[in-house]
Amino acid sequence: MSKTRIGIAGYGNLGKGVELAIRQNDDMELAAIFTRRDPSSVKPLTEGAKVYSIDSAKDMTDDIDVLIICGGSATDLPKQTPELAKLFNVIDSFDTHARIPEHFANVDKAAKESGHLAFISLGWDPGLFSLNRLYAESILPNGKSYTFWGKGVSQGHSDAIRRIEGVKRAIQYTVPIESAIEAVRSGSQPELTTREKHLRECWVVPEEGADLKKIEESIKTMKNYFDEYDTTVNFITEEQFEADHNSMPHGGFVMRSGLTGDGEKTHQMIEYSLKLESNPEFTASVLICYARALARLRSEGAVGCKTAFDIAPAYLSKLSGEELRASML
Amino acid sequence: MSKTRIGIAGYGNLGKGVELAIRQNDDMELAAIFTRRDPSSVKPLTEGAKVYSIDSAKDMTDDIDVLIICGGSATDLPKQTPELAKLFNVIDSFDTHARIPEHFANVDKAAKESGHLAFISLGWDPGLFSLNRLYAESILPNGKSYTFWGKGVSQGHSDAIRRIEGVKRAIQYTVPIESAIEAVRSGSQPELTTREKHLRECWVVPEEGADLKKIEESIKTMKNYFDEYDTTVNFITEEQFEADHNSMPHGGFVMRSGLTGDGEKTHQMIEYSLKLESNPEFTASVLICYARALARLRSEGAVGCKTAFDIAPAYLSKLSGEELRASML
């Protein structure tokens, strides 16, 4: 069987993760890396990997089965995914939840008009967490759902801190509050405020002579980002930052506390959790696995835009239906 | 929109659970209960519910959209599901893992020949646990999977104890060993023996004058059931049994500990767990949710046998694709 030829558009942390995930799946191969930078400045981790300007992608449509677009959700993906879906079968990890319907419509139109298949908003949230919300809420219609994130790095919050005057480097961890998780597990279906669910833990390297009190105040009162949370701010040296804050862990919990039975008094609890040492590597592993599903669904004639909700689980596995039933059911 | 008309074949704990789950889903209605007992001896929980002999099911094929077969896996389902799949679209919870391929083949043949759709082996294991094994193993190909069950009642093990001379009543709880679960969570990918994963806890009401030592010995040395486990046997009175052992809790954990990244050194952990106060009520909730999926897939023309692996998650929800993307992705 021929391998699925993967193209990577965008070679940051996620793109590198996809490159590494391809190595773990022998039915996949890295066909090309596309970048907006000077291709000669990009040094792939894979010997012999080819790097091209993103502008030349349009000339390589015959060489790529699935293009995984590894840009950011704020400005890159809303433009890139619909554009590239005109040329390729594509996958992205668009994660601005509120704008998913609009993104879906744009990508669906581009993919249908050009006869391509596109999967959007894959990864773990949106992605695996969304799947678990759907399964759990469908199974337990009388219940309450909870999502906790962390402990993990929030890129958006880290960026927000870096924009404050006097901040040289910064990282923000979202920390789920254990007592809140335990309250959910008890089956009591608590109403939890934003402040009761997560803490925000900030580690900041200040510029020399910066006003630390002012930085701390600016962080803690920042609208939408920090004002609704209990936030701690820690000032550290650049050496400490390098030593302790150079990885990108993340994870979280999706929980559904439901009631069944006569009078709906029987507690049932479904919990899904991830503990990830590397968020981009894990997200990349999800994307590659869905690239397999995409190649198969495309070979069956599917076009347009789909999400994790639309894809039968069996498409994700290398095993046949027969093998899956014998080994995993 | 017209409701999906559900038939229940077999009115034990699971059948009652299905009856109660229908109440929680306003797109479902209870059309009929079929029993092998004298129908007049069956008292449904739902006022006005109609009870018929299973023999008259063949005359009611126009009244049932989905028949949920609530028999046992040992002897009932291997016969009932293929036979009833000739007449109805059916769902079962066949859970003898080793015989699933054979059961699938029999049901698939019957359903295809008669133009029906059948879902087998639904519930939580097989079912939701299987799904989680598939998703997790597809996403993290380099890793190790673990399934722990309990704390919960094993019907098979309870039955085995009841067959011992001098035993009046008995119940067996499978108990996952917390230290083993913690070892898996650590990412160390331990090799765990059967004995290291679960304890077996037995509560026995002896007949008057029974030889307790002999009962305990018979349980602990019973081949395939108890000999490979650390087993505790507790003798109690019938009153204690009634007071403390009259519910059917269960649950468990599916875990995947995987490695990603350059040199495959990054730990990633996926964990799915259920904590159920009533195993049959929860299983019934899963079956009803898949009845919705069945009705939809059948209306699209699908026939033959399918498992949870073959069914796209969106089919399980009452919400439209648009609503799902806006609210749950």
mmCIF file of N, CA, C and O in Angstrom, chain B residues 146-152 172-178 180-181 192-201 226 228-231 250-253:
data_model
loop_
_atom_site.group_PDB
_atom_site.id
_atom_site.type_symbol
_atom_site.label_atom_id
_atom_site.label_comp_id
_atom_site.label_asym_id
_atom_site.label_seq_id
_atom_site.Cartn_x
_atom_site.Cartn_y
_atom_site.Cartn_z
ATOM 1 N N TYR B 146 -3.956 0.287 29.038
ATOM 2 C CA TYR B 146 -4.369 -0.415 30.253
ATOM 3 C C TYR B 146 -5.872 -0.256 30.411
ATOM 4 O O TYR B 146 -6.412 0.823 30.186
ATOM 5 N N THR B 147 -6.546 -1.336 30.802
ATOM 6 C CA THR B 147 -7.938 -1.228 31.214
ATOM 7 C C THR B 147 -8.068 -1.766 32.633
ATOM 8 O O THR B 147 -7.595 -2.869 32.925
ATOM 9 N N PHE B 148 -8.643 -0.964 33.503
ATOM 10 C CA PHE B 148 -8.973 -1.405 34.864
ATOM 11 C C PHE B 148 -10.491 -1.378 34.995
ATOM 12 O O PHE B 148 -11.142 -0.470 34.484
ATOM 13 N N TRP B 149 -11.041 -2.365 35.703
ATOM 14 C CA TRP B 149 -12.486 -2.378 35.927
ATOM 15 C C TRP B 149 -12.792 -2.207 37.402
ATOM 16 O O TRP B 149 -12.051 -2.703 38.268
ATOM 17 N N GLY B 150 -13.933 -1.577 37.669
ATOM 18 C CA GLY B 150 -14.408 -1.496 39.045
ATOM 19 C C GLY B 150 -14.148 -0.135 39.665
ATOM 20 O O GLY B 150 -13.694 0.763 38.982
ATOM 21 N N LYS B 151 -14.496 -0.022 40.918
ATOM 22 C CA LYS B 151 -15.069 -1.052 41.730
ATOM 23 C C LYS B 151 -16.484 -1.362 41.254
ATOM 24 O O LYS B 151 -17.296 -0.440 41.095
ATOM 25 N N GLY B 152 -16.748 -2.665 41.035
ATOM 26 C CA GLY B 152 -18.059 -2.999 40.540
ATOM 27 C C GLY B 152 -18.376 -4.469 40.617
ATOM 28 O O GLY B 152 -17.487 -5.299 40.783
ATOM 29 N N GLN B 172 -19.852 -10.474 44.078
ATOM 30 C CA GLN B 172 -18.418 -10.286 43.927
ATOM 31 C C GLN B 172 -18.123 -8.928 43.328
ATOM 32 O O GLN B 172 -18.696 -8.558 42.308
ATOM 33 N N TYR B 173 -17.244 -8.186 44.007
ATOM 34 C CA TYR B 173 -16.805 -6.896 43.479
ATOM 35 C C TYR B 173 -15.389 -7.015 42.925
ATOM 36 O O TYR B 173 -14.501 -7.548 43.596
ATOM 37 N N THR B 174 -15.202 -6.514 41.716
ATOM 38 C CA THR B 174 -13.874 -6.379 41.133
ATOM 39 C C THR B 174 -13.350 -5.017 41.566
ATOM 40 O O THR B 174 -14.046 -4.008 41.395
ATOM 41 N N VAL B 175 -12.150 -4.993 42.140
ATOM 42 C CA VAL B 175 -11.610 -3.746 42.692
ATOM 43 C C VAL B 175 -10.266 -3.443 42.041
ATOM 44 O O VAL B 175 -9.324 -4.228 42.155
ATOM 45 N N PRO B 176 -10.158 -2.313 41.319
ATOM 46 C CA PRO B 176 -8.869 -1.968 40.719
ATOM 47 C C PRO B 176 -7.884 -1.566 41.818
ATOM 48 O O PRO B 176 -8.283 -0.945 42.804
ATOM 49 N N ILE B 177 -6.633 -1.927 41.649
ATOM 50 C CA ILE B 177 -5.635 -1.633 42.677
ATOM 51 C C ILE B 177 -5.043 -0.245 42.423
ATOM 52 O O ILE B 177 -4.423 0.015 41.396
ATOM 53 N N GLU B 178 -5.302 0.654 43.375
ATOM 54 C CA GLU B 178 -4.971 2.078 43.219
ATOM 55 C C GLU B 178 -3.494 2.295 42.892
ATOM 56 O O GLU B 178 -3.146 3.116 42.043
ATOM 57 N N ALA B 180 -1.516 0.411 41.281
ATOM 58 C CA ALA B 180 -1.247 0.054 39.887
ATOM 59 C C ALA B 180 -1.678 1.194 38.960
ATOM 60 O O ALA B 180 -0.971 1.550 38.011
ATOM 61 N N ILE B 181 -2.846 1.786 39.256
ATOM 62 C CA ILE B 181 -3.322 2.919 38.453
ATOM 63 C C ILE B 181 -2.337 4.081 38.558
ATOM 64 O O ILE B 181 -1.999 4.723 37.558
ATOM 65 N N LEU B 192 2.090 -5.159 34.225
ATOM 66 C CA LEU B 192 1.296 -5.527 35.392
ATOM 67 C C LEU B 192 0.702 -6.918 35.202
ATOM 68 O O LEU B 192 0.108 -7.211 34.160
ATOM 69 N N THR B 193 0.864 -7.771 36.187
ATOM 70 C CA THR B 193 0.235 -9.090 36.125
ATOM 71 C C THR B 193 -1.236 -8.940 36.484
ATOM 72 O O THR B 193 -1.674 -7.910 37.006
ATOM 73 N N THR B 194 -1.993 -9.978 36.197
ATOM 74 C CA THR B 194 -3.413 -10.006 36.564
ATOM 75 C C THR B 194 -3.595 -9.688 38.043
ATOM 76 O O THR B 194 -4.436 -8.878 38.424
ATOM 77 N N ARG B 195 -2.761 -10.316 38.890
ATOM 78 C CA ARG B 195 -2.864 -10.130 40.331
ATOM 79 C C ARG B 195 -2.551 -8.691 40.754
ATOM 80 O O ARG B 195 -3.086 -8.199 41.753
ATOM 81 N N GLU B 196 -1.700 -8.029 39.994
ATOM 82 C CA GLU B 196 -1.306 -6.664 40.371
ATOM 83 C C GLU B 196 -2.341 -5.606 39.962
ATOM 84 O O GLU B 196 -2.252 -4.463 40.394
ATOM 85 N N LYS B 197 -3.279 -5.980 39.106
ATOM 86 C CA LYS B 197 -4.229 -4.984 38.602
ATOM 87 C C LYS B 197 -5.546 -4.929 39.387
ATOM 88 O O LYS B 197 -6.106 -3.860 39.584
ATOM 89 N N HIS B 198 -6.055 -6.090 39.788
ATOM 90 C CA HIS B 198 -7.374 -6.131 40.442
ATOM 91 C C HIS B 198 -7.395 -7.063 41.642
ATOM 92 O O HIS B 198 -6.747 -8.108 41.634
ATOM 93 N N LEU B 199 -8.181 -6.673 42.630
ATOM 94 C CA LEU B 199 -8.560 -7.559 43.735
ATOM 95 C C LEU B 199 -9.969 -8.082 43.468
ATOM 96 O O LEU B 199 -10.739 -7.448 42.751
ATOM 97 N N ARG B 200 -10.289 -9.223 44.103
ATOM 98 C CA ARG B 200 -11.680 -9.704 44.033
ATOM 99 C C ARG B 200 -12.215 -9.810 45.459
ATOM 100 O O ARG B 200 -11.619 -10.460 46.300
ATOM 101 N N GLU B 201 -13.320 -9.117 45.683
ATOM 102 C CA GLU B 201 -13.885 -8.992 47.029
ATOM 103 C C GLU B 201 -15.241 -9.693 47.012
ATOM 104 O O GLU B 201 -16.123 -9.312 46.243
ATOM 105 N N PHE B 226 -10.947 -17.049 40.048
ATOM 106 C CA PHE B 226 -10.332 -16.430 41.228
ATOM 107 C C PHE B 226 -8.870 -16.800 41.468
ATOM 108 O O PHE B 226 -8.174 -16.094 42.187
ATOM 109 N N GLU B 228 -6.121 -16.588 39.957
ATOM 110 C CA GLU B 228 -5.029 -15.674 39.602
ATOM 111 C C GLU B 228 -5.110 -14.332 40.331
ATOM 112 O O GLU B 228 -4.367 -13.402 40.019
ATOM 113 N N TYR B 229 -6.037 -14.219 41.275
ATOM 114 C CA TYR B 229 -6.242 -12.936 41.967
ATOM 115 C C TYR B 229 -6.067 -13.071 43.475
ATOM 116 O O TYR B 229 -6.229 -14.157 44.028
ATOM 117 N N ASP B 230 -5.772 -11.955 44.116
ATOM 118 C CA ASP B 230 -5.902 -11.896 45.566
ATOM 119 C C ASP B 230 -7.383 -11.677 45.853
ATOM 120 O O ASP B 230 -7.980 -10.689 45.400
ATOM 121 N N THR B 231 -7.947 -12.634 46.583
ATOM 122 C CA THR B 231 -9.387 -12.652 46.797
ATOM 123 C C THR B 231 -9.691 -12.608 48.285
ATOM 124 O O THR B 231 -9.056 -13.321 49.066
ATOM 125 N N HIS B 250 -20.586 0.085 39.044
ATOM 126 C CA HIS B 250 -19.432 -0.403 38.283
ATOM 127 C C HIS B 250 -18.692 0.796 37.722
ATOM 128 O O HIS B 250 -18.988 1.938 38.077
ATOM 129 N N GLY B 251 -17.741 0.519 36.863
ATOM 130 C CA GLY B 251 -16.941 1.587 36.296
ATOM 131 C C GLY B 251 -15.576 1.062 35.923
ATOM 132 O O GLY B 251 -15.389 -0.147 35.773
ATOM 133 N N GLY B 252 -14.650 1.985 35.787
ATOM 134 C CA GLY B 252 -13.303 1.560 35.440
ATOM 135 C C GLY B 252 -12.541 2.652 34.714
ATOM 136 O O GLY B 252 -13.004 3.807 34.635
ATOM 137 N N PHE B 253 -11.401 2.261 34.203
ATOM 138 C CA PHE B 253 -10.445 3.200 33.623
ATOM 139 C C PHE B 253 -9.863 2.611 32.339
ATOM 140 O O PHE B 253 -9.495 1.435 32.320
#
